[in-house]
Amino acid sequence: MEIGAFQRTLRGEDVCGDAYAVVSKQETTIVVADGLGHGPEAAAAAQLICRYVEEHADESLDTILQGATLAAKGTRGAAVALLRIGARRLSFSAVGNVELRTLTRRPFSPVGAPGIVARPLRRVRVFEHLFDSQDLFALFTDGISTSFSLDGYESQPVQRIAESVVSSHGKAHDDATCVVVRV
Ligand SMILES: [Mn+2]
């Protein structure tokens, strides 16, 4: 598995309001969090949630999101997506508009639940996918235009894909983060 990530902070801000983390255990869990708004308070919420995921990576994705909701109470909150990659299976769960784009042999287009991690959550769905070798996945925050597609990126290194998505599709007035995985 290859993982590449790229992040661009909104011009004029010292800290990025998006955060991400990769936790490698028996399975690999990736979290991308977009703190509400931008600047230090957004960054604090997003980073707190990433640390929470690092410390609870053994739990199921929906349990993590529910726990993170309590942990982040009193912060601005964040949109959060989780991707977990096992030996042959991958799962995804999200709250708010951090999205997943895929380029897979078998179709897989999961969607996040509405809401913000920090405020009471309803049940969140976990989507599962049996993946094929070389399938490509991109997690991205809403600082990146949703119109982008992974078509044409099949053979490029994941780090270059992440950088290209941010530079070509990043919006001017938000932090932008893209994490790309090739399994
Ligand atoms: Mn954003």
PDB file of N, CA and C in Angstrom, residues 30-136:
ATOM      1  N   ILE A  30      -6.845   5.858   8.460  1.00  0.00           N
ATOM      2  CA  ILE A  30      -6.510   7.221   8.048  1.00  0.00           C
ATOM      3  C   ILE A  30      -7.654   8.133   8.456  1.00  0.00           C
ATOM      4  N   VAL A  31      -7.319   9.254   9.072  1.00  0.00           N
ATOM      5  CA  VAL A  31      -8.337  10.246   9.430  1.00  0.00           C
ATOM      6  C   VAL A  31      -7.991  11.568   8.764  1.00  0.00           C
ATOM      7  N   VAL A  32      -9.010  12.219   8.198  1.00  0.00           N
ATOM      8  CA  VAL A  32      -8.876  13.583   7.698  1.00  0.00           C
ATOM      9  C   VAL A  32      -9.968  14.406   8.371  1.00  0.00           C
ATOM     10  N   ALA A  33      -9.570  15.507   9.025  1.00  0.00           N
ATOM     11  CA  ALA A  33     -10.525  16.349   9.743  1.00  0.00           C
ATOM     12  C   ALA A  33     -10.412  17.786   9.251  1.00  0.00           C
ATOM     13  N   ASP A  34     -11.536  18.428   9.036  1.00  0.00           N
ATOM     14  CA  ASP A  34     -11.592  19.819   8.591  1.00  0.00           C
ATOM     15  C   ASP A  34     -12.298  20.617   9.680  1.00  0.00           C
ATOM     16  N   GLY A  35     -11.518  21.321  10.494  1.00  0.00           N
ATOM     17  CA  GLY A  35     -12.096  22.125  11.572  1.00  0.00           C
ATOM     18  C   GLY A  35     -12.987  23.221  11.002  1.00  0.00           C
ATOM     19  N   LEU A  36     -14.090  23.461  11.674  1.00  0.00           N
ATOM     20  CA  LEU A  36     -15.055  24.450  11.193  1.00  0.00           C
ATOM     21  C   LEU A  36     -14.376  25.809  11.024  1.00  0.00           C
ATOM     22  N   GLY A  37     -14.551  26.418   9.870  1.00  0.00           N
ATOM     23  CA  GLY A  37     -13.903  27.695   9.589  1.00  0.00           C
ATOM     24  C   GLY A  37     -12.433  27.484   9.283  1.00  0.00           C
ATOM     25  N   HIS A  38     -11.581  28.433   9.778  1.00  0.00           N
ATOM     26  CA  HIS A  38     -10.140  28.269   9.576  1.00  0.00           C
ATOM     27  C   HIS A  38      -9.408  28.941  10.715  1.00  0.00           C
ATOM     28  N   GLY A  39      -8.078  28.838  10.716  1.00  0.00           N
ATOM     29  CA  GLY A  39      -7.295  29.469  11.777  1.00  0.00           C
ATOM     30  C   GLY A  39      -7.129  28.567  12.986  1.00  0.00           C
ATOM     31  N   PRO A  40      -6.566  29.145  14.086  1.00  0.00           N
ATOM     32  CA  PRO A  40      -6.159  28.339  15.241  1.00  0.00           C
ATOM     33  C   PRO A  40      -7.276  27.499  15.869  1.00  0.00           C
ATOM     34  N   GLU A  41      -8.494  28.054  15.961  1.00  0.00           N
ATOM     35  CA  GLU A  41      -9.557  27.273  16.616  1.00  0.00           C
ATOM     36  C   GLU A  41      -9.996  26.104  15.760  1.00  0.00           C
ATOM     37  N   ALA A  42     -10.011  26.298  14.456  1.00  0.00           N
ATOM     38  CA  ALA A  42     -10.312  25.182  13.545  1.00  0.00           C
ATOM     39  C   ALA A  42      -9.217  24.132  13.653  1.00  0.00           C
ATOM     40  N   ALA A  43      -7.964  24.588  13.699  1.00  0.00           N
ATOM     41  CA  ALA A  43      -6.828  23.667  13.796  1.00  0.00           C
ATOM     42  C   ALA A  43      -6.891  22.877  15.098  1.00  0.00           C
ATOM     43  N   ALA A  44      -7.251  23.551  16.197  1.00  0.00           N
ATOM     44  CA  ALA A  44      -7.310  22.867  17.492  1.00  0.00           C
ATOM     45  C   ALA A  44      -8.333  21.735  17.460  1.00  0.00           C
ATOM     46  N   ALA A  45      -9.492  22.002  16.894  1.00  0.00           N
ATOM     47  CA  ALA A  45     -10.536  20.970  16.823  1.00  0.00           C
ATOM     48  C   ALA A  45     -10.077  19.808  15.941  1.00  0.00           C
ATOM     49  N   ALA A  46      -9.542  20.117  14.773  1.00  0.00           N
ATOM     50  CA  ALA A  46      -9.130  19.064  13.841  1.00  0.00           C
ATOM     51  C   ALA A  46      -8.003  18.228  14.435  1.00  0.00           C
ATOM     52  N   GLN A  47      -7.054  18.881  15.105  1.00  0.00           N
ATOM     53  CA  GLN A  47      -5.914  18.143  15.668  1.00  0.00           C
ATOM     54  C   GLN A  47      -6.335  17.291  16.859  1.00  0.00           C
ATOM     55  N   LEU A  48      -7.245  17.815  17.667  1.00  0.00           N
ATOM     56  CA  LEU A  48      -7.745  17.018  18.798  1.00  0.00           C
ATOM     57  C   LEU A  48      -8.403  15.735  18.289  1.00  0.00           C
ATOM     58  N   ILE A  49      -9.179  15.862  17.229  1.00  0.00           N
ATOM     59  CA  ILE A  49      -9.877  14.690  16.691  1.00  0.00           C
ATOM     60  C   ILE A  49      -8.876  13.696  16.098  1.00  0.00           C
ATOM     61  N   CYS A  50      -7.861  14.185  15.417  1.00  0.00           N
ATOM     62  CA  CYS A  50      -6.840  13.272  14.883  1.00  0.00           C
ATOM     63  C   CYS A  50      -6.121  12.538  16.014  1.00  0.00           C
ATOM     64  N   ARG A  51      -5.790  13.243  17.089  1.00  0.00           N
ATOM     65  CA  ARG A  51      -5.140  12.569  18.230  1.00  0.00           C
ATOM     66  C   ARG A  51      -6.061  11.523  18.833  1.00  0.00           C
ATOM     67  N   TYR A  52      -7.358  11.857  18.906  1.00  0.00           N
ATOM     68  CA  TYR A  52      -8.320  10.892  19.444  1.00  0.00           C
ATOM     69  C   TYR A  52      -8.318   9.621  18.586  1.00  0.00           C
ATOM     70  N   VAL A  53      -8.311   9.793  17.289  1.00  0.00           N
ATOM     71  CA  VAL A  53      -8.323   8.618  16.399  1.00  0.00           C
ATOM     72  C   VAL A  53      -7.036   7.813  16.582  1.00  0.00           C
ATOM     73  N   GLU A  54      -5.906   8.489  16.731  1.00  0.00           N
ATOM     74  CA  GLU A  54      -4.640   7.774  16.950  1.00  0.00           C
ATOM     75  C   GLU A  54      -4.711   6.912  18.207  1.00  0.00           C
ATOM     76  N   GLU A  55      -5.386   7.424  19.219  1.00  0.00           N
ATOM     77  CA  GLU A  55      -5.451   6.690  20.490  1.00  0.00           C
ATOM     78  C   GLU A  55      -6.541   5.630  20.524  1.00  0.00           C
ATOM     79  N   HIS A  56      -7.453   5.652  19.546  1.00  0.00           N
ATOM     80  CA  HIS A  56      -8.582   4.706  19.565  1.00  0.00           C
ATOM     81  C   HIS A  56      -8.676   3.908  18.268  1.00  0.00           C
ATOM     82  N   ALA A  57      -7.543   3.741  17.607  1.00  0.00           N
ATOM     83  CA  ALA A  57      -7.556   3.117  16.283  1.00  0.00           C
ATOM     84  C   ALA A  57      -7.966   1.648  16.308  1.00  0.00           C
ATOM     85  N   ASP A  58      -8.059   1.048  17.492  1.00  0.00           N
ATOM     86  CA  ASP A  58      -8.494  -0.350  17.564  1.00  0.00           C
ATOM     87  C   ASP A  58     -10.020  -0.482  17.523  1.00  0.00           C
ATOM     88  N   GLU A  59     -10.716   0.619  17.671  1.00  0.00           N
ATOM     89  CA  GLU A  59     -12.176   0.555  17.737  1.00  0.00           C
ATOM     90  C   GLU A  59     -12.792   0.606  16.336  1.00  0.00           C
ATOM     91  N   SER A  60     -14.080   0.246  16.240  1.00  0.00           N
ATOM     92  CA  SER A  60     -14.774   0.319  14.951  1.00  0.00           C
ATOM     93  C   SER A  60     -14.931   1.795  14.547  1.00  0.00           C
ATOM     94  N   LEU A  61     -15.089   2.035  13.250  1.00  0.00           N
ATOM     95  CA  LEU A  61     -15.122   3.418  12.756  1.00  0.00           C
ATOM     96  C   LEU A  61     -16.289   4.202  13.344  1.00  0.00           C
ATOM     97  N   ASP A  62     -17.460   3.568  13.457  1.00  0.00           N
ATOM     98  CA  ASP A  62     -18.594   4.321  14.012  1.00  0.00           C
ATOM     99  C   ASP A  62     -18.391   4.603  15.502  1.00  0.00           C
ATOM    100  N   THR A  63     -17.772   3.671  16.209  1.00  0.00           N
ATOM    101  CA  THR A  63     -17.468   3.915  17.628  1.00  0.00           C
ATOM    102  C   THR A  63     -16.472   5.071  17.774  1.00  0.00           C
ATOM    103  N   ILE A  64     -15.482   5.105  16.885  1.00  0.00           N
ATOM    104  CA  ILE A  64     -14.504   6.201  16.925  1.00  0.00           C
ATOM    105  C   ILE A  64     -15.204   7.549  16.710  1.00  0.00           C
ATOM    106  N   LEU A  65     -16.092   7.603  15.725  1.00  0.00           N
ATOM    107  CA  LEU A  65     -16.766   8.884  15.440  1.00  0.00           C
ATOM    108  C   LEU A  65     -17.643   9.320  16.615  1.00  0.00           C
ATOM    109  N   GLN A  66     -18.322   8.364  17.232  1.00  0.00           N
ATOM    110  CA  GLN A  66     -19.140   8.716  18.399  1.00  0.00           C
ATOM    111  C   GLN A  66     -18.248   9.205  19.550  1.00  0.00           C
ATOM    112  N   GLY A  67     -17.131   8.519  19.774  1.00  0.00           N
ATOM    113  CA  GLY A  67     -16.213   8.912  20.848  1.00  0.00           C
ATOM    114  C   GLY A  67     -15.571  10.255  20.584  1.00  0.00           C
ATOM    115  N   ALA A  68     -15.206  10.488  19.332  1.00  0.00           N
ATOM    116  CA  ALA A  68     -14.582  11.766  18.962  1.00  0.00           C
ATOM    117  C   ALA A  68     -15.553  12.921  19.172  1.00  0.00           C
ATOM    118  N   THR A  69     -16.831  12.649  18.951  1.00  0.00           N
ATOM    119  CA  THR A  69     -17.869  13.655  19.159  1.00  0.00           C
ATOM    120  C   THR A  69     -17.877  14.146  20.606  1.00  0.00           C
ATOM    121  N   LEU A  70     -17.735  13.203  21.542  1.00  0.00           N
ATOM    122  CA  LEU A  70     -17.683  13.586  22.959  1.00  0.00           C
ATOM    123  C   LEU A  70     -16.371  14.280  23.279  1.00  0.00           C
ATOM    124  N   ALA A  71     -15.270  13.739  22.735  1.00  0.00           N
ATOM    125  CA  ALA A  71     -13.944  14.305  23.016  1.00  0.00           C
ATOM    126  C   ALA A  71     -13.835  15.744  22.513  1.00  0.00           C
ATOM    127  N   ALA A  72     -14.518  16.042  21.412  1.00  0.00           N
ATOM    128  CA  ALA A  72     -14.389  17.355  20.777  1.00  0.00           C
ATOM    129  C   ALA A  72     -15.433  18.357  21.262  1.00  0.00           C
ATOM    130  N   LYS A  73     -16.272  17.915  22.188  1.00  0.00           N
ATOM    131  CA  LYS A  73     -17.306  18.811  22.718  1.00  0.00           C
ATOM    132  C   LYS A  73     -16.646  20.076  23.272  1.00  0.00           C
ATOM    133  N   GLY A  74     -17.214  21.233  22.981  1.00  0.00           N
ATOM    134  CA  GLY A  74     -16.628  22.482  23.462  1.00  0.00           C
ATOM    135  C   GLY A  74     -15.637  23.086  22.481  1.00  0.00           C
ATOM    136  N   THR A  75     -15.210  22.317  21.491  1.00  0.00           N
ATOM    137  CA  THR A  75     -14.392  22.892  20.418  1.00  0.00           C
ATOM    138  C   THR A  75     -15.330  23.332  19.297  1.00  0.00           C
ATOM    139  N   ARG A  76     -14.756  23.922  18.262  1.00  0.00           N
ATOM    140  CA  ARG A  76     -15.567  24.311  17.106  1.00  0.00           C
ATOM    141  C   ARG A  76     -16.142  23.117  16.374  1.00  0.00           C
ATOM    142  N   GLY A  77     -15.457  21.990  16.496  1.00  0.00           N
ATOM    143  CA  GLY A  77     -15.897  20.798  15.782  1.00  0.00           C
ATOM    144  C   GLY A  77     -15.309  20.717  14.391  1.00  0.00           C
ATOM    145  N   ALA A  78     -15.534  19.593  13.742  1.00  0.00           N
ATOM    146  CA  ALA A  78     -14.917  19.369  12.442  1.00  0.00           C
ATOM    147  C   ALA A  78     -15.735  18.386  11.624  1.00  0.00           C
ATOM    148  N   ALA A  79     -15.574  18.482  10.318  1.00  0.00           N
ATOM    149  CA  ALA A  79     -15.999  17.411   9.423  1.00  0.00           C
ATOM    150  C   ALA A  79     -14.891  16.367   9.450  1.00  0.00           C
ATOM    151  N   VAL A  80     -15.272  15.090   9.516  1.00  0.00           N
ATOM    152  CA  VAL A  80     -14.264  14.037   9.708  1.00  0.00           C
ATOM    153  C   VAL A  80     -14.571  12.845   8.816  1.00  0.00           C
ATOM    154  N   ALA A  81     -13.537  12.330   8.158  1.00  0.00           N
ATOM    155  CA  ALA A  81     -13.679  11.079   7.410  1.00  0.00           C
ATOM    156  C   ALA A  81     -12.625  10.088   7.885  1.00  0.00           C
ATOM    157  N   LEU A  82     -13.045   8.829   7.962  1.00  0.00           N
ATOM    158  CA  LEU A  82     -12.149   7.750   8.372  1.00  0.00           C
ATOM    159  C   LEU A  82     -12.113   6.697   7.277  1.00  0.00           C
ATOM    160  N   LEU A  83     -10.913   6.250   6.963  1.00  0.00           N
ATOM    161  CA  LEU A  83     -10.740   5.167   5.998  1.00  0.00           C
ATOM    162  C   LEU A  83      -9.859   4.117   6.659  1.00  0.00           C
ATOM    163  N   ARG A  84     -10.332   2.880   6.655  1.00  0.00           N
ATOM    164  CA  ARG A  84      -9.544   1.804   7.265  1.00  0.00           C
ATOM    165  C   ARG A  84      -9.268   0.732   6.224  1.00  0.00           C
ATOM    166  N   ILE A  85      -8.001   0.369   6.103  1.00  0.00           N
ATOM    167  CA  ILE A  85      -7.595  -0.582   5.075  1.00  0.00           C
ATOM    168  C   ILE A  85      -7.060  -1.840   5.732  1.00  0.00           C
ATOM    169  N   GLY A  86      -7.715  -2.957   5.444  1.00  0.00           N
ATOM    170  CA  GLY A  86      -7.262  -4.253   5.934  1.00  0.00           C
ATOM    171  C   GLY A  86      -6.588  -5.040   4.831  1.00  0.00           C
ATOM    172  N   ALA A  87      -6.540  -6.353   4.991  1.00  0.00           N
ATOM    173  CA  ALA A  87      -5.830  -7.183   4.025  1.00  0.00           C
ATOM    174  C   ALA A  87      -6.508  -7.171   2.658  1.00  0.00           C
ATOM    175  N   ARG A  88      -7.834  -7.268   2.646  1.00  0.00           N
ATOM    176  CA  ARG A  88      -8.543  -7.273   1.367  1.00  0.00           C
ATOM    177  C   ARG A  88      -9.739  -6.340   1.382  1.00  0.00           C
ATOM    178  N   ARG A  89     -10.065  -5.882   2.563  1.00  0.00           N
ATOM    179  CA  ARG A  89     -11.287  -5.112   2.749  1.00  0.00           C
ATOM    180  C   ARG A  89     -10.946  -3.714   3.261  1.00  0.00           C
ATOM    181  N   LEU A  90     -11.790  -2.792   2.862  1.00  0.00           N
ATOM    182  CA  LEU A  90     -11.581  -1.408   3.292  1.00  0.00           C
ATOM    183  C   LEU A  90     -12.916  -0.876   3.794  1.00  0.00           C
ATOM    184  N   SER A  91     -12.894  -0.019   4.794  1.00  0.00           N
ATOM    185  CA  SER A  91     -14.147   0.571   5.245  1.00  0.00           C
ATOM    186  C   SER A  91     -13.996   2.082   5.374  1.00  0.00           C
ATOM    187  N   PHE A  92     -15.131   2.761   5.253  1.00  0.00           N
ATOM    188  CA  PHE A  92     -15.159   4.226   5.227  1.00  0.00           C
ATOM    189  C   PHE A  92     -16.352   4.704   6.032  1.00  0.00           C
ATOM    190  N   SER A  93     -16.145   5.750   6.788  1.00  0.00           N
ATOM    191  CA  SER A  93     -17.257   6.380   7.495  1.00  0.00           C
ATOM    192  C   SER A  93     -16.931   7.860   7.640  1.00  0.00           C
ATOM    193  N   ALA A  94     -17.939   8.712   7.509  1.00  0.00           N
ATOM    194  CA  ALA A  94     -17.662  10.146   7.568  1.00  0.00           C
ATOM    195  C   ALA A  94     -18.852  10.928   8.108  1.00  0.00           C
ATOM    196  N   VAL A  95     -18.528  12.049   8.733  1.00  0.00           N
ATOM    197  CA  VAL A  95     -19.529  13.016   9.172  1.00  0.00           C
ATOM    198  C   VAL A  95     -19.111  14.367   8.615  1.00  0.00           C
ATOM    199  N   GLY A  96     -20.027  15.024   7.896  1.00  0.00           N
ATOM    200  CA  GLY A  96     -19.679  16.303   7.290  1.00  0.00           C
ATOM    201  C   GLY A  96     -19.005  16.096   5.945  1.00  0.00           C
ATOM    202  N   ASN A  97     -18.519  17.208   5.370  1.00  0.00           N
ATOM    203  CA  ASN A  97     -18.125  17.097   3.966  1.00  0.00           C
ATOM    204  C   ASN A  97     -16.627  16.907   3.719  1.00  0.00           C
ATOM    205  N   VAL A  98     -16.010  15.976   4.429  1.00  0.00           N
ATOM    206  CA  VAL A  98     -14.739  15.432   3.946  1.00  0.00           C
ATOM    207  C   VAL A  98     -15.134  14.204   3.133  1.00  0.00           C
ATOM    208  N   GLU A  99     -14.729  14.178   1.866  1.00  0.00           N
ATOM    209  CA  GLU A  99     -15.265  13.160   0.959  1.00  0.00           C
ATOM    210  C   GLU A  99     -14.214  12.169   0.512  1.00  0.00           C
ATOM    211  N   LEU A 100     -14.720  11.089  -0.082  1.00  0.00           N
ATOM    212  CA  LEU A 100     -13.853  10.065  -0.656  1.00  0.00           C
ATOM    213  C   LEU A 100     -14.111   9.983  -2.153  1.00  0.00           C
ATOM    214  N   ARG A 101     -13.027  10.048  -2.914  1.00  0.00           N
ATOM    215  CA  ARG A 101     -13.115   9.832  -4.364  1.00  0.00           C
ATOM    216  C   ARG A 101     -12.387   8.524  -4.653  1.00  0.00           C
ATOM    217  N   THR A 102     -12.918   7.738  -5.591  1.00  0.00           N
ATOM    218  CA  THR A 102     -12.326   6.414  -5.832  1.00  0.00           C
ATOM    219  C   THR A 102     -12.058   6.182  -7.319  1.00  0.00           C
ATOM    220  N   LEU A 103     -11.084   5.334  -7.575  1.00  0.00           N
ATOM    221  CA  LEU A 103     -10.865   4.818  -8.927  1.00  0.00           C
ATOM    222  C   LEU A 103     -10.598   3.322  -8.729  1.00  0.00           C
ATOM    223  N   THR A 104     -11.693   2.552  -8.784  1.00  0.00           N
ATOM    224  CA  THR A 104     -11.634   1.150  -8.370  1.00  0.00           C
ATOM    225  C   THR A 104     -12.193   0.242  -9.449  1.00  0.00           C
ATOM    226  N   ARG A 105     -11.758  -1.012  -9.407  1.00  0.00           N
ATOM    227  CA  ARG A 105     -12.267  -1.955 -10.398  1.00  0.00           C
ATOM    228  C   ARG A 105     -13.754  -2.192 -10.171  1.00  0.00           C
ATOM    229  N   ARG A 106     -14.113  -2.405  -8.904  1.00  0.00           N
ATOM    230  CA  ARG A 106     -15.531  -2.529  -8.570  1.00  0.00           C
ATOM    231  C   ARG A 106     -15.989  -1.210  -7.992  1.00  0.00           C
ATOM    232  N   PRO A 107     -17.160  -0.712  -8.431  1.00  0.00           N
ATOM    233  CA  PRO A 107     -17.586   0.631  -8.003  1.00  0.00           C
ATOM    234  C   PRO A 107     -17.759   0.758  -6.489  1.00  0.00           C
ATOM    235  N   PHE A 108     -17.352   1.881  -5.954  1.00  0.00           N
ATOM    236  CA  PHE A 108     -17.490   2.167  -4.522  1.00  0.00           C
ATOM    237  C   PHE A 108     -17.575   3.671  -4.353  1.00  0.00           C
ATOM    238  N   SER A 109     -18.759   4.168  -3.987  1.00  0.00           N
ATOM    239  CA  SER A 109     -18.956   5.615  -3.834  1.00  0.00           C
ATOM    240  C   SER A 109     -19.736   5.913  -2.568  1.00  0.00           C
ATOM    241  N   PRO A 110     -19.103   5.754  -1.408  1.00  0.00           N
ATOM    242  CA  PRO A 110     -19.819   5.994  -0.151  1.00  0.00           C
ATOM    243  C   PRO A 110     -20.002   7.482   0.113  1.00  0.00           C
ATOM    244  N   VAL A 111     -20.971   7.801   0.968  1.00  0.00           N
ATOM    245  CA  VAL A 111     -21.224   9.203   1.322  1.00  0.00           C
ATOM    246  C   VAL A 111     -21.206   9.371   2.835  1.00  0.00           C
ATOM    247  N   GLY A 112     -20.832  10.547   3.279  1.00  0.00           N
ATOM    248  CA  GLY A 112     -20.810  10.836   4.711  1.00  0.00           C
ATOM    249  C   GLY A 112     -22.194  11.215   5.221  1.00  0.00           C
ATOM    250  N   ALA A 113     -22.350  11.140   6.534  1.00  0.00           N
ATOM    251  CA  ALA A 113     -23.580  11.605   7.172  1.00  0.00           C
ATOM    252  C   ALA A 113     -23.478  13.110   7.369  1.00  0.00           C
ATOM    253  N   PRO A 114     -24.609  13.820   7.340  1.00  0.00           N
ATOM    254  CA  PRO A 114     -24.549  15.247   7.647  1.00  0.00           C
ATOM    255  C   PRO A 114     -24.178  15.459   9.118  1.00  0.00           C
ATOM    256  N   GLY A 115     -23.610  16.613   9.423  1.00  0.00           N
ATOM    257  CA  GLY A 115     -23.316  16.899  10.825  1.00  0.00           C
ATOM    258  C   GLY A 115     -21.904  17.383  11.040  1.00  0.00           C
ATOM    259  N   ILE A 116     -21.573  17.587  12.305  1.00  0.00           N
ATOM    260  CA  ILE A 116     -20.256  18.074  12.716  1.00  0.00           C
ATOM    261  C   ILE A 116     -19.823  17.266  13.917  1.00  0.00           C
ATOM    262  N   VAL A 117     -18.631  16.742  13.873  1.00  0.00           N
ATOM    263  CA  VAL A 117     -18.113  16.014  15.028  1.00  0.00           C
ATOM    264  C   VAL A 117     -17.797  17.033  16.114  1.00  0.00           C
ATOM    265  N   ALA A 118     -18.468  16.918  17.235  1.00  0.00           N
ATOM    266  CA  ALA A 118     -18.470  17.812  18.410  1.00  0.00           C
ATOM    267  C   ALA A 118     -19.902  18.048  18.849  1.00  0.00           C
ATOM    268  N   ARG A 119     -20.826  17.874  17.924  1.00  0.00           N
ATOM    269  CA  ARG A 119     -22.240  18.030  18.268  1.00  0.00           C
ATOM    270  C   ARG A 119     -22.902  16.650  18.225  1.00  0.00           C
ATOM    271  N   PRO A 120     -24.004  16.480  18.952  1.00  0.00           N
ATOM    272  CA  PRO A 120     -24.616  15.147  19.026  1.00  0.00           C
ATOM    273  C   PRO A 120     -24.828  14.528  17.642  1.00  0.00           C
ATOM    274  N   LEU A 121     -24.422  13.284  17.524  1.00  0.00           N
ATOM    275  CA  LEU A 121     -24.485  12.585  16.244  1.00  0.00           C
ATOM    276  C   LEU A 121     -25.601  11.555  16.279  1.00  0.00           C
ATOM    277  N   ARG A 122     -26.227  11.373  15.135  1.00  0.00           N
ATOM    278  CA  ARG A 122     -27.086  10.197  14.994  1.00  0.00           C
ATOM    279  C   ARG A 122     -26.185   9.030  14.619  1.00  0.00           C
ATOM    280  N   ARG A 123     -26.786   7.902  14.395  1.00  0.00           N
ATOM    281  CA  ARG A 123     -25.987   6.747  13.959  1.00  0.00           C
ATOM    282  C   ARG A 123     -25.283   7.068  12.648  1.00  0.00           C
ATOM    283  N   VAL A 124     -24.021   6.689  12.557  1.00  0.00           N
ATOM    284  CA  VAL A 124     -23.311   6.918  11.302  1.00  0.00           C
ATOM    285  C   VAL A 124     -23.135   5.581  10.585  1.00  0.00           C
ATOM    286  N   ARG A 125     -23.136   5.633   9.285  1.00  0.00           N
ATOM    287  CA  ARG A 125     -23.009   4.413   8.483  1.00  0.00           C
ATOM    288  C   ARG A 125     -21.554   4.107   8.225  1.00  0.00           C
ATOM    289  N   VAL A 126     -21.240   2.823   8.188  1.00  0.00           N
ATOM    290  CA  VAL A 126     -19.906   2.389   7.781  1.00  0.00           C
ATOM    291  C   VAL A 126     -20.064   1.633   6.459  1.00  0.00           C
ATOM    292  N   PHE A 127     -19.331   2.062   5.447  1.00  0.00           N
ATOM    293  CA  PHE A 127     -19.384   1.456   4.116  1.00  0.00           C
ATOM    294  C   PHE A 127     -18.187   0.537   3.941  1.00  0.00           C
ATOM    295  N   GLU A 128     -18.438  -0.649   3.389  1.00  0.00           N
ATOM    296  CA  GLU A 128     -17.339  -1.599   3.211  1.00  0.00           C
ATOM    297  C   GLU A 128     -17.139  -1.925   1.736  1.00  0.00           C
ATOM    298  N   HIS A 129     -15.889  -2.241   1.399  1.00  0.00           N
ATOM    299  CA  HIS A 129     -15.546  -2.501   0.001  1.00  0.00           C
ATOM    300  C   HIS A 129     -14.448  -3.558  -0.054  1.00  0.00           C
ATOM    301  N   LEU A 130     -14.698  -4.585  -0.863  1.00  0.00           N
ATOM    302  CA  LEU A 130     -13.638  -5.566  -1.136  1.00  0.00           C
ATOM    303  C   LEU A 130     -12.808  -4.987  -2.269  1.00  0.00           C
ATOM    304  N   PHE A 131     -11.555  -4.654  -1.980  1.00  0.00           N
ATOM    305  CA  PHE A 131     -10.809  -3.920  -3.005  1.00  0.00           C
ATOM    306  C   PHE A 131      -9.954  -4.844  -3.872  1.00  0.00           C
ATOM    307  N   ASP A 132      -9.539  -4.309  -5.000  1.00  0.00           N
ATOM    308  CA  ASP A 132      -8.613  -4.995  -5.896  1.00  0.00           C
ATOM    309  C   ASP A 132      -7.276  -4.276  -5.852  1.00  0.00           C
ATOM    310  N   SER A 133      -6.233  -5.026  -6.114  1.00  0.00           N
ATOM    311  CA  SER A 133      -4.899  -4.453  -6.131  1.00  0.00           C
ATOM    312  C   SER A 133      -4.852  -3.269  -7.103  1.00  0.00           C
ATOM    313  N   GLN A 134      -4.209  -2.184  -6.688  1.00  0.00           N
ATOM    314  CA  GLN A 134      -4.041  -0.960  -7.482  1.00  0.00           C
ATOM    315  C   GLN A 134      -5.248  -0.034  -7.450  1.00  0.00           C
ATOM    316  N   ASP A 135      -6.296  -0.416  -6.738  1.00  0.00           N
ATOM    317  CA  ASP A 135      -7.411   0.526  -6.561  1.00  0.00           C
ATOM    318  C   ASP A 135      -6.868   1.812  -5.918  1.00  0.00           C
ATOM    319  N   LEU A 136      -7.482   2.936  -6.291  1.00  0.00           N
ATOM    320  CA  LEU A 136      -6.989   4.239  -5.855  1.00  0.00           C
ATOM    321  C   LEU A 136      -8.088   4.976  -5.081  1.00  0.00           C
TER     322      LEU A 136
END
